[in-house]
Amino acid sequence: MGKAKDQKGSKKRIMLITPMLHQGGFERICVLTAKLLKDLYDVYLVVFTTRDAFYDVSGLNLVNLELGAVEGRAGKFVNVLKRVKRLKRLKKELDIDMSYSFGTTANLVNVLSKDRDTIWAGIRGYSSLADGAIGLICRRADCVVSCTRTMEDEISSVFRTKKLCTLYNPCNLEEIRALSKEEAEGGWKAFAGGSGALIVSMGREDDRKGFWHLLKSFAVARKKMPDARLVIIGDGSYAEYRKLANDLAISESVCFTGALKNPFPLLSRADVYALTSISEGFPNALIEAMACNLPCVSVNCKTGPAEILHEDYTACSDQHQVYHADYGILAPIFQGDKDLRADNIAAEEEIFARELVNLLTDRELYDHYRARAAQRAGTFGTERYMDSIIGMIEGQGDR
């Protein structure tokens, strides 16, 4: 692949912007994009703060604006103005050709700091569509980049944009498979080495991940599979979930690992991946699990799971039924608000548990989805992502 040139004969200068580098989906994609593009373009990774940095950014041109989050409405307003001023000056100093931001906070600052650069605003989560700034972001960005077709369709129907496209998140399959063979970190090894099926899920402590549904579903599944175990990987104390596990009498069968720099040795030891989110953008963890040959049971939330697990995602539009999709099992969305009562098991939690048990006890079904998971992960590799994003940067990706 040759070096991308601008009209002056030098590499194009690209700025990638994310508020922080803590554990999260769009932060990971931002860093991975910077690493993939750095040999083709002059890439600058800009963050508002490096506090609680989780991802490795060695070898990248990192710029820390040192303008982290502040409290209070007035303080937040002033902070946005400071970020806009600082970023606009930086774009001018670096002679930036294109600025691609990830997440609502970065998108707002990006569109308001436009200099001579082309602005890409990355809409990374379905919940972002309810943000008060989304209309302004969509109007002012030169291109709104969605991470799923479903989200693109909704943005198109509600907001005015200059240009709109979908760019699926990349998954570095070779790196994941190599990392899965490394020595495991953390104290989970003895737990994972026990008998019985091992169910795993990933995500930081966030209500959108619906972990109370997962714990309740697991408790139901254990009635049929008493030796089953559950591991939840992600940053946070999970204090209320630890209490719920205790109230459900499953605490000895549940392991909260905390954040893991390399979760893939654990994923490679698991038997099934479970996703119980209320909403997603594009669930990277689902693809990463599939890259580790894990069959998946996922709630059919907006957005992402149906597009990952079925070729024609529109055929799985009824979010209240079970689909044995092309590459995994889609379960109904969960109803109601957050509920930490151990004695209140919802019908959808019963259904999710049933599908977990069916998958883990039906060898033919399990082998089918295990093979299909690995196959599907390959379609979201970095090579395809590179072809797409370079085509867009060079003006060949218009739809």
Tab-separated table of C-alpha atoms in Angstrom:
chain	number	residue	atom	x	y	z
A	1	MET	CA	0.000	0.000	0.000
A	2	GLY	CA	1.628	3.246	-1.095
A	3	LYS	CA	1.877	6.382	0.996
A	4	ALA	CA	-1.158	8.642	0.757
A	5	LYS	CA	-0.240	12.072	-0.589
A	6	ASP	CA	-1.941	15.439	-0.543
A	7	GLN	CA	-1.589	18.017	-3.349
A	8	LYS	CA	1.583	19.436	-1.781
A	9	GLY	CA	3.271	16.052	-2.098
A	10	SER	CA	3.462	15.331	1.642
A	11	LYS	CA	1.479	12.967	3.788
A	12	LYS	CA	-1.995	14.091	4.776
A	13	ARG	CA	-2.173	15.295	8.346
A	14	ILE	CA	-4.910	13.625	10.352
A	15	MET	CA	-6.089	14.361	13.874
A	16	LEU	CA	-7.958	11.723	15.890
A	17	ILE	CA	-9.757	13.072	18.969
A	18	THR	CA	-11.095	11.250	22.017
A	19	PRO	CA	-11.809	12.714	25.465
A	20	MET	CA	-9.869	10.095	27.431
A	21	LEU	CA	-7.972	6.840	27.093
A	22	HIS	CA	-9.807	4.891	29.784
A	23	GLN	CA	-11.289	1.471	29.104
A	24	GLY	CA	-14.091	1.825	26.583
A	25	GLY	CA	-15.150	0.866	23.086
A	26	PHE	CA	-14.668	4.079	21.146
A	27	GLU	CA	-11.414	4.866	22.953
A	28	ARG	CA	-10.054	1.514	21.826
A	29	ILE	CA	-11.166	2.119	18.240
A	30	CYS	CA	-9.607	5.580	18.227
A	31	VAL	CA	-6.239	4.233	19.399
A	32	LEU	CA	-6.361	1.283	16.998
A	33	THR	CA	-7.224	3.625	14.103
A	34	ALA	CA	-4.230	5.800	14.963
A	35	LYS	CA	-1.935	2.769	14.956
A	36	LEU	CA	-3.309	1.490	11.646
A	37	LEU	CA	-2.978	4.850	9.871
A	38	LYS	CA	0.293	6.161	11.290
A	39	ASP	CA	2.498	4.716	8.565
A	40	LEU	CA	0.338	6.157	5.780
A	41	TYR	CA	-0.423	9.579	7.227
A	42	ASP	CA	0.903	12.053	9.780
A	43	VAL	CA	-1.436	11.104	12.616
A	44	TYR	CA	-1.943	13.054	15.846
A	45	LEU	CA	-3.923	11.517	18.685
A	46	VAL	CA	-5.496	14.290	20.780
A	47	VAL	CA	-7.074	13.722	24.208
A	48	PHE	CA	-8.590	16.124	26.715
A	49	THR	CA	-6.841	14.311	29.550
A	50	THR	CA	-4.611	11.274	30.065
A	51	ARG	CA	-6.019	10.614	33.531
A	52	ASP	CA	-6.816	6.921	34.109
A	53	ALA	CA	-5.259	5.999	30.747
A	54	PHE	CA	-5.771	2.332	29.951
A	55	TYR	CA	-4.682	1.893	26.340
A	56	ASP	CA	-1.111	1.675	25.088
A	57	VAL	CA	-0.303	4.713	22.927
A	58	SER	CA	3.435	4.167	22.614
A	59	GLY	CA	4.740	5.105	19.166
A	60	LEU	CA	1.912	7.574	18.535
A	61	ASN	CA	1.998	11.367	18.382
A	62	LEU	CA	-0.051	12.020	21.519
A	63	VAL	CA	-1.234	15.537	22.421
A	64	ASN	CA	-2.821	16.040	25.844
A	65	LEU	CA	-4.892	19.239	26.041
A	66	GLU	CA	-4.988	18.875	29.857
A	67	LEU	CA	-8.601	19.955	29.960
A	68	GLY	CA	-10.357	17.112	31.714
A	69	ALA	CA	-13.939	17.083	32.934
A	70	VAL	CA	-15.121	19.681	35.466
A	71	GLU	CA	-18.205	19.933	37.685
A	72	GLY	CA	-21.174	22.264	37.279
A	73	ARG	CA	-23.055	23.563	34.249
A	74	ALA	CA	-21.143	26.848	34.110
A	75	GLY	CA	-17.823	25.057	34.511
A	76	LYS	CA	-18.674	22.609	31.737
A	77	PHE	CA	-19.634	25.456	29.396
A	78	VAL	CA	-16.376	27.305	30.046
A	79	ASN	CA	-14.432	24.058	29.625
A	80	VAL	CA	-15.960	23.471	26.188
A	81	LEU	CA	-14.912	26.988	25.136
A	82	LYS	CA	-11.359	26.340	26.373
A	83	ARG	CA	-11.190	23.026	24.512
A	84	VAL	CA	-12.496	24.601	21.309
A	85	LYS	CA	-9.978	27.438	21.481
A	86	ARG	CA	-7.068	25.107	22.254
A	87	LEU	CA	-8.037	22.592	19.558
A	88	LYS	CA	-8.570	25.225	16.865
A	89	ARG	CA	-5.132	26.659	17.560
A	90	LEU	CA	-3.612	23.177	17.439
A	91	LYS	CA	-5.279	22.385	14.112
A	92	LYS	CA	-3.820	25.576	12.653
A	93	GLU	CA	-0.345	24.941	14.072
A	94	LEU	CA	-0.244	21.361	12.758
A	95	ASP	CA	-1.882	22.269	9.430
A	96	ILE	CA	-4.440	19.475	9.892
A	97	ASP	CA	-6.246	18.180	6.792
A	98	MET	CA	-8.851	16.031	8.525
A	99	SER	CA	-10.120	15.729	12.112
A	100	TYR	CA	-11.992	12.598	13.178
A	101	SER	CA	-13.568	12.638	16.647
A	102	PHE	CA	-14.995	9.772	18.687
A	103	GLY	CA	-17.984	10.282	20.989
A	104	THR	CA	-20.305	13.212	21.672
A	105	THR	CA	-17.956	15.263	23.867
A	106	ALA	CA	-15.134	15.159	21.333
A	107	ASN	CA	-17.531	15.612	18.403
A	108	LEU	CA	-18.906	18.866	19.800
A	109	VAL	CA	-15.452	20.354	20.307
A	110	ASN	CA	-14.342	19.125	16.890
A	111	VAL	CA	-17.186	20.718	14.913
A	112	LEU	CA	-16.868	23.992	16.823
A	113	SER	CA	-13.102	24.201	16.239
A	114	LYS	CA	-13.179	23.777	12.474
A	115	ASP	CA	-10.282	25.532	10.741
A	116	ARG	CA	-9.464	24.415	7.200
A	117	ASP	CA	-9.840	20.766	8.114
A	118	THR	CA	-12.477	18.289	7.007
A	119	ILE	CA	-14.530	17.251	10.034
A	120	TRP	CA	-15.632	13.676	10.697
A	121	ALA	CA	-17.916	13.132	13.687
A	122	GLY	CA	-18.074	9.546	14.914
A	123	ILE	CA	-21.420	8.571	16.441
A	124	ARG	CA	-20.429	5.543	18.485
A	125	GLY	CA	-23.406	4.634	20.668
A	126	TYR	CA	-27.157	4.483	20.197
A	127	SER	CA	-27.676	6.494	23.398
A	128	SER	CA	-25.762	9.368	21.729
A	129	LEU	CA	-28.770	10.015	19.503
A	130	ALA	CA	-30.642	11.387	22.527
A	131	ASP	CA	-27.875	13.851	23.412
A	132	GLY	CA	-28.827	17.519	23.171
A	133	ALA	CA	-25.789	18.353	21.009
A	134	ILE	CA	-26.377	15.695	18.366
A	135	GLY	CA	-28.363	17.937	16.013
A	136	LEU	CA	-25.636	20.596	15.964
A	137	ILE	CA	-22.939	17.971	15.468
A	138	CYS	CA	-24.763	16.394	12.535
A	139	ARG	CA	-25.363	19.744	10.825
A	140	ARG	CA	-21.808	21.039	11.153
A	141	ALA	CA	-19.742	17.904	10.493
A	142	ASP	CA	-18.555	17.344	6.925
A	143	CYS	CA	-19.207	13.639	7.441
A	144	VAL	CA	-21.116	11.846	10.186
A	145	VAL	CA	-19.613	8.395	10.663
A	146	SER	CA	-21.906	5.792	12.190
A	147	CYS	CA	-20.690	2.399	13.381
A	148	THR	CA	-23.849	0.499	12.318
A	149	ARG	CA	-26.327	0.635	9.437
A	150	THR	CA	-29.214	0.754	11.893
A	151	MET	CA	-27.817	3.908	13.460
A	152	GLU	CA	-27.132	5.417	10.039
A	153	ASP	CA	-30.757	4.839	9.046
A	154	GLU	CA	-32.019	6.513	12.205
A	155	ILE	CA	-29.681	9.497	11.903
A	156	SER	CA	-30.764	9.948	8.296
A	157	SER	CA	-34.444	9.961	9.254
A	158	VAL	CA	-34.109	12.436	12.140
A	159	PHE	CA	-31.129	14.744	11.559
A	160	ARG	CA	-29.806	16.876	8.725
A	161	THR	CA	-26.295	15.933	7.603
A	162	LYS	CA	-23.944	16.929	4.794
A	163	LYS	CA	-22.768	13.354	4.385
A	164	LEU	CA	-23.475	10.164	6.288
A	165	CYS	CA	-21.781	6.777	6.169
A	166	THR	CA	-21.216	3.596	8.172
A	167	LEU	CA	-17.768	2.372	9.117
A	168	TYR	CA	-17.805	-0.860	11.102
A	169	ASN	CA	-15.293	-1.079	13.940
A	170	PRO	CA	-12.164	-3.120	13.209
A	171	CYS	CA	-11.018	-6.206	15.045
A	172	ASN	CA	-7.322	-7.099	14.960
A	173	LEU	CA	-7.810	-10.848	14.648
A	174	GLU	CA	-4.138	-11.821	14.439
A	175	GLU	CA	-3.279	-9.789	17.528
A	176	ILE	CA	-6.215	-11.202	19.503
A	177	ARG	CA	-5.291	-14.780	18.682
A	178	ALA	CA	-1.659	-14.160	19.587
A	179	LEU	CA	-2.623	-12.457	22.864
A	180	SER	CA	-4.941	-15.326	23.750
A	181	LYS	CA	-1.891	-17.586	23.988
A	182	GLU	CA	-0.022	-15.366	26.443
A	183	GLU	CA	0.284	-16.013	30.169
A	184	ALA	CA	-2.888	-14.994	31.961
A	185	GLU	CA	-2.965	-11.977	34.289
A	186	GLY	CA	-5.048	-11.608	37.421
A	187	GLY	CA	-6.368	-14.086	39.938
A	188	TRP	CA	-9.078	-15.657	37.806
A	189	LYS	CA	-7.056	-18.612	36.508
A	190	ALA	CA	-8.049	-21.036	39.272
A	191	PHE	CA	-11.689	-19.992	38.947
A	192	ALA	CA	-11.688	-20.502	35.157
A	193	GLY	CA	-9.995	-23.858	35.527
A	194	GLY	CA	-12.864	-25.375	37.474
A	195	SER	CA	-15.457	-27.795	36.179
A	196	GLY	CA	-18.688	-26.801	34.483
A	197	ALA	CA	-19.516	-24.422	31.661
A	198	LEU	CA	-17.794	-21.034	31.769
A	199	ILE	CA	-19.875	-18.040	30.642
A	200	VAL	CA	-18.111	-14.718	30.089
A	201	SER	CA	-19.101	-11.115	29.463
A	202	MET	CA	-17.095	-7.894	29.148
A	203	GLY	CA	-17.787	-4.237	29.846
A	204	ARG	CA	-17.037	-1.577	32.423
A	205	GLU	CA	-19.495	-1.012	35.260
A	206	ASP	CA	-22.220	0.900	33.448
A	207	ASP	CA	-25.985	0.531	33.654
A	208	ARG	CA	-26.175	0.319	29.862
A	209	LYS	CA	-24.436	-3.061	30.060
A	210	GLY	CA	-27.420	-4.556	31.934
A	211	PHE	CA	-25.321	-6.751	34.196
A	212	TRP	CA	-28.197	-7.230	36.668
A	213	HIS	CA	-30.032	-9.028	33.845
A	214	LEU	CA	-26.983	-11.212	33.256
A	215	LEU	CA	-26.690	-12.180	36.909
A	216	LYS	CA	-30.377	-13.052	37.173
A	217	SER	CA	-30.291	-15.016	33.911
A	218	PHE	CA	-27.228	-16.891	35.130
A	219	ALA	CA	-28.963	-17.718	38.408
A	220	VAL	CA	-31.857	-19.213	36.442
A	221	ALA	CA	-29.500	-21.132	34.137
A	222	ARG	CA	-27.749	-22.692	37.143
A	223	LYS	CA	-30.961	-24.486	38.067
A	224	LYS	CA	-30.368	-26.605	34.946
A	225	MET	CA	-26.550	-26.395	35.034
A	226	PRO	CA	-25.492	-26.227	38.706
A	227	ASP	CA	-21.767	-26.348	37.876
A	228	ALA	CA	-21.892	-23.327	35.509
A	229	ARG	CA	-19.709	-20.331	36.298
A	230	LEU	CA	-19.823	-16.685	35.205
A	231	VAL	CA	-16.964	-14.225	34.677
A	232	ILE	CA	-17.503	-10.491	34.160
A	233	ILE	CA	-14.464	-8.616	32.856
A	234	GLY	CA	-14.354	-4.837	33.200
A	235	ASP	CA	-13.401	-1.775	35.184
A	236	GLY	CA	-15.373	-0.886	38.298
A	237	SER	CA	-16.079	-1.995	41.838
A	238	TYR	CA	-19.323	-3.824	40.912
A	239	ALA	CA	-20.359	-3.480	44.562
A	240	GLU	CA	-24.094	-3.583	43.862
A	241	TYR	CA	-23.646	-6.524	41.501
A	242	ARG	CA	-21.582	-8.408	44.060
A	243	LYS	CA	-24.434	-7.895	46.513
A	244	LEU	CA	-26.979	-9.072	43.929
A	245	ALA	CA	-24.898	-12.191	43.269
A	246	ASN	CA	-24.876	-12.864	47.011
A	247	ASP	CA	-28.644	-12.303	47.241
A	248	LEU	CA	-29.122	-14.730	44.330
A	249	ALA	CA	-26.925	-17.301	46.149
A	250	ILE	CA	-24.511	-17.477	43.196
A	251	SER	CA	-21.581	-15.417	44.552
A	252	GLU	CA	-19.221	-18.415	44.693
A	253	SER	CA	-19.936	-19.081	41.014
A	254	VAL	CA	-19.323	-15.501	39.803
A	255	CYS	CA	-15.937	-13.841	39.291
A	256	PHE	CA	-15.454	-10.091	38.733
A	257	THR	CA	-11.946	-9.724	37.325
A	258	GLY	CA	-11.730	-5.939	37.074
A	259	ALA	CA	-10.083	-4.388	34.019
A	260	LEU	CA	-7.665	-6.698	32.200
A	261	LYS	CA	-5.072	-5.381	29.754
A	262	ASN	CA	-5.258	-8.738	28.035
A	263	PRO	CA	-8.626	-10.483	28.493
A	264	PHE	CA	-8.068	-12.903	25.627
A	265	PRO	CA	-6.490	-15.822	27.542
A	266	LEU	CA	-9.663	-15.825	29.638
A	267	LEU	CA	-11.939	-15.566	26.604
A	268	SER	CA	-10.139	-18.477	24.982
A	269	ARG	CA	-10.873	-20.633	28.064
A	270	ALA	CA	-14.590	-19.773	28.163
A	271	ASP	CA	-17.457	-21.728	26.612
A	272	VAL	CA	-19.918	-19.003	25.645
A	273	TYR	CA	-20.121	-15.208	25.498
A	274	ALA	CA	-23.199	-13.422	26.860
A	275	LEU	CA	-24.232	-9.844	26.062
A	276	THR	CA	-27.123	-8.300	28.021
A	277	SER	CA	-26.795	-4.595	27.155
A	278	ILE	CA	-29.675	-2.144	27.182
A	279	SER	CA	-28.104	-0.394	24.177
A	280	GLU	CA	-24.847	-0.529	22.228
A	281	GLY	CA	-23.139	1.248	19.387
A	282	PHE	CA	-21.115	-1.517	17.844
A	283	PRO	CA	-20.235	-4.061	20.567
A	284	ASN	CA	-16.525	-4.633	19.995
A	285	ALA	CA	-16.401	-7.205	22.786
A	286	LEU	CA	-18.843	-9.406	20.890
A	287	ILE	CA	-16.544	-9.550	17.855
A	288	GLU	CA	-13.486	-10.095	20.071
A	289	ALA	CA	-15.195	-13.034	21.749
A	290	MET	CA	-16.115	-14.504	18.370
A	291	ALA	CA	-12.486	-14.112	17.281
A	292	CYS	CA	-11.672	-16.407	20.226
A	293	ASN	CA	-14.093	-19.004	18.784
A	294	LEU	CA	-16.788	-18.285	21.353
A	295	PRO	CA	-20.424	-18.887	20.380
A	296	CYS	CA	-22.642	-16.038	21.550
A	297	VAL	CA	-26.024	-15.360	23.070
A	298	SER	CA	-26.855	-11.653	22.818
A	299	VAL	CA	-29.850	-9.533	23.600
A	300	ASN	CA	-31.190	-7.967	20.380
A	301	CYS	CA	-30.657	-4.401	21.582
A	302	LYS	CA	-30.096	-1.355	19.435
A	303	THR	CA	-27.599	-1.296	17.794
A	304	GLY	CA	-25.008	-3.781	16.590
A	305	PRO	CA	-25.819	-7.336	17.717
A	306	ALA	CA	-28.249	-8.106	14.886
A	307	GLU	CA	-25.839	-6.697	12.278
A	308	ILE	CA	-23.033	-8.817	13.670
A	309	LEU	CA	-24.971	-12.032	14.175
A	310	HIS	CA	-27.145	-12.061	11.038
A	311	GLU	CA	-26.423	-11.282	7.389
A	312	ASP	CA	-29.784	-9.544	6.868
A	313	TYR	CA	-30.198	-7.684	10.136
A	314	THR	CA	-33.570	-6.290	9.038
A	315	ALA	CA	-34.941	-9.841	9.244
A	316	CYS	CA	-34.359	-9.694	13.033
A	317	SER	CA	-36.326	-6.495	13.583
A	318	ASP	CA	-38.731	-7.899	16.161
A	319	GLN	CA	-36.846	-7.264	19.393
A	320	HIS	CA	-39.259	-9.368	21.431
A	321	GLN	CA	-38.547	-12.788	19.984
A	322	VAL	CA	-35.688	-15.285	19.791
A	323	TYR	CA	-33.704	-15.623	16.570
A	324	HIS	CA	-31.292	-18.434	15.886
A	325	ALA	CA	-29.418	-16.116	13.550
A	326	ASP	CA	-26.648	-16.878	11.052
A	327	TYR	CA	-23.786	-16.444	13.519
A	328	GLY	CA	-25.293	-16.533	17.002
A	329	ILE	CA	-28.437	-16.400	19.092
A	330	LEU	CA	-30.435	-13.183	19.556
A	331	ALA	CA	-32.702	-12.968	22.611
A	332	PRO	CA	-35.500	-10.467	23.358
A	333	ILE	CA	-34.655	-7.062	24.789
A	334	PHE	CA	-35.143	-6.613	28.522
A	335	GLN	CA	-38.086	-4.582	29.785
A	336	GLY	CA	-38.318	-2.151	32.681
A	337	ASP	CA	-35.864	-0.144	34.742
A	338	LYS	CA	-32.837	-1.337	36.668
A	339	ASP	CA	-33.959	-3.880	39.242
A	340	LEU	CA	-31.573	-5.312	41.811
A	341	ARG	CA	-34.194	-7.382	43.619
A	342	ALA	CA	-33.113	-11.021	43.663
A	343	ASP	CA	-36.683	-12.276	44.003
A	344	ASN	CA	-37.930	-10.563	40.852
A	345	ILE	CA	-36.942	-12.498	37.717
A	346	ALA	CA	-38.330	-11.073	34.469
A	347	ALA	CA	-39.695	-13.205	31.626
A	348	GLU	CA	-36.905	-12.006	29.315
A	349	GLU	CA	-34.293	-13.099	31.863
A	350	GLU	CA	-35.892	-16.555	31.900
A	351	ILE	CA	-35.718	-16.654	28.083
A	352	PHE	CA	-32.077	-15.536	28.035
A	353	ALA	CA	-31.242	-18.266	30.564
A	354	ARG	CA	-33.058	-20.858	28.472
A	355	GLU	CA	-31.054	-19.953	25.371
A	356	LEU	CA	-27.781	-20.168	27.310
A	357	VAL	CA	-28.697	-23.626	28.571
A	358	ASN	CA	-29.849	-24.800	25.139
A	359	LEU	CA	-26.612	-23.658	23.546
A	360	LEU	CA	-24.436	-25.254	26.208
A	361	THR	CA	-26.289	-28.581	26.274
A	362	ASP	CA	-26.977	-29.114	22.562
A	363	ARG	CA	-23.634	-30.239	21.124
A	364	GLU	CA	-24.710	-29.902	17.497
A	365	LEU	CA	-26.007	-26.363	18.061
A	366	TYR	CA	-22.903	-25.434	20.048
A	367	ASP	CA	-20.464	-26.697	17.420
A	368	HIS	CA	-22.448	-24.938	14.685
A	369	TYR	CA	-22.261	-21.541	16.356
A	370	ARG	CA	-18.679	-21.978	17.495
A	371	ALA	CA	-17.582	-22.489	13.887
A	372	ARG	CA	-19.798	-19.677	12.617
A	373	ALA	CA	-18.491	-17.262	15.261
A	374	ALA	CA	-14.891	-17.588	14.105
A	375	GLN	CA	-15.985	-17.262	10.494
A	376	ARG	CA	-17.969	-14.081	11.158
A	377	ALA	CA	-15.180	-12.402	13.111
A	378	GLY	CA	-13.043	-12.560	9.983
A	379	THR	CA	-15.343	-10.157	8.145
A	380	PHE	CA	-14.533	-7.418	10.660
A	381	GLY	CA	-10.755	-7.645	10.343
A	382	THR	CA	-8.430	-4.661	10.141
A	383	GLU	CA	-7.733	-5.147	6.425
A	384	ARG	CA	-11.355	-4.486	5.522
A	385	TYR	CA	-11.459	-1.503	7.883
A	386	MET	CA	-8.293	-0.065	6.350
A	387	ASP	CA	-9.685	-0.382	2.844
A	388	SER	CA	-12.846	1.428	3.910
A	389	ILE	CA	-11.300	4.264	5.886
A	390	ILE	CA	-8.532	4.940	3.370
A	391	GLY	CA	-11.115	5.020	0.590
A	392	MET	CA	-13.077	7.575	2.584
A	393	ILE	CA	-9.991	9.690	3.362
A	394	GLU	CA	-8.948	9.707	-0.269
A	395	GLY	CA	-12.450	10.627	-1.421
A	396	GLN	CA	-13.263	7.239	-2.934
A	397	GLY	CA	-15.712	6.167	-0.253
A	398	ASP	CA	-18.716	8.321	-1.219
A	399	ARG	CA	-21.958	6.425	-1.090
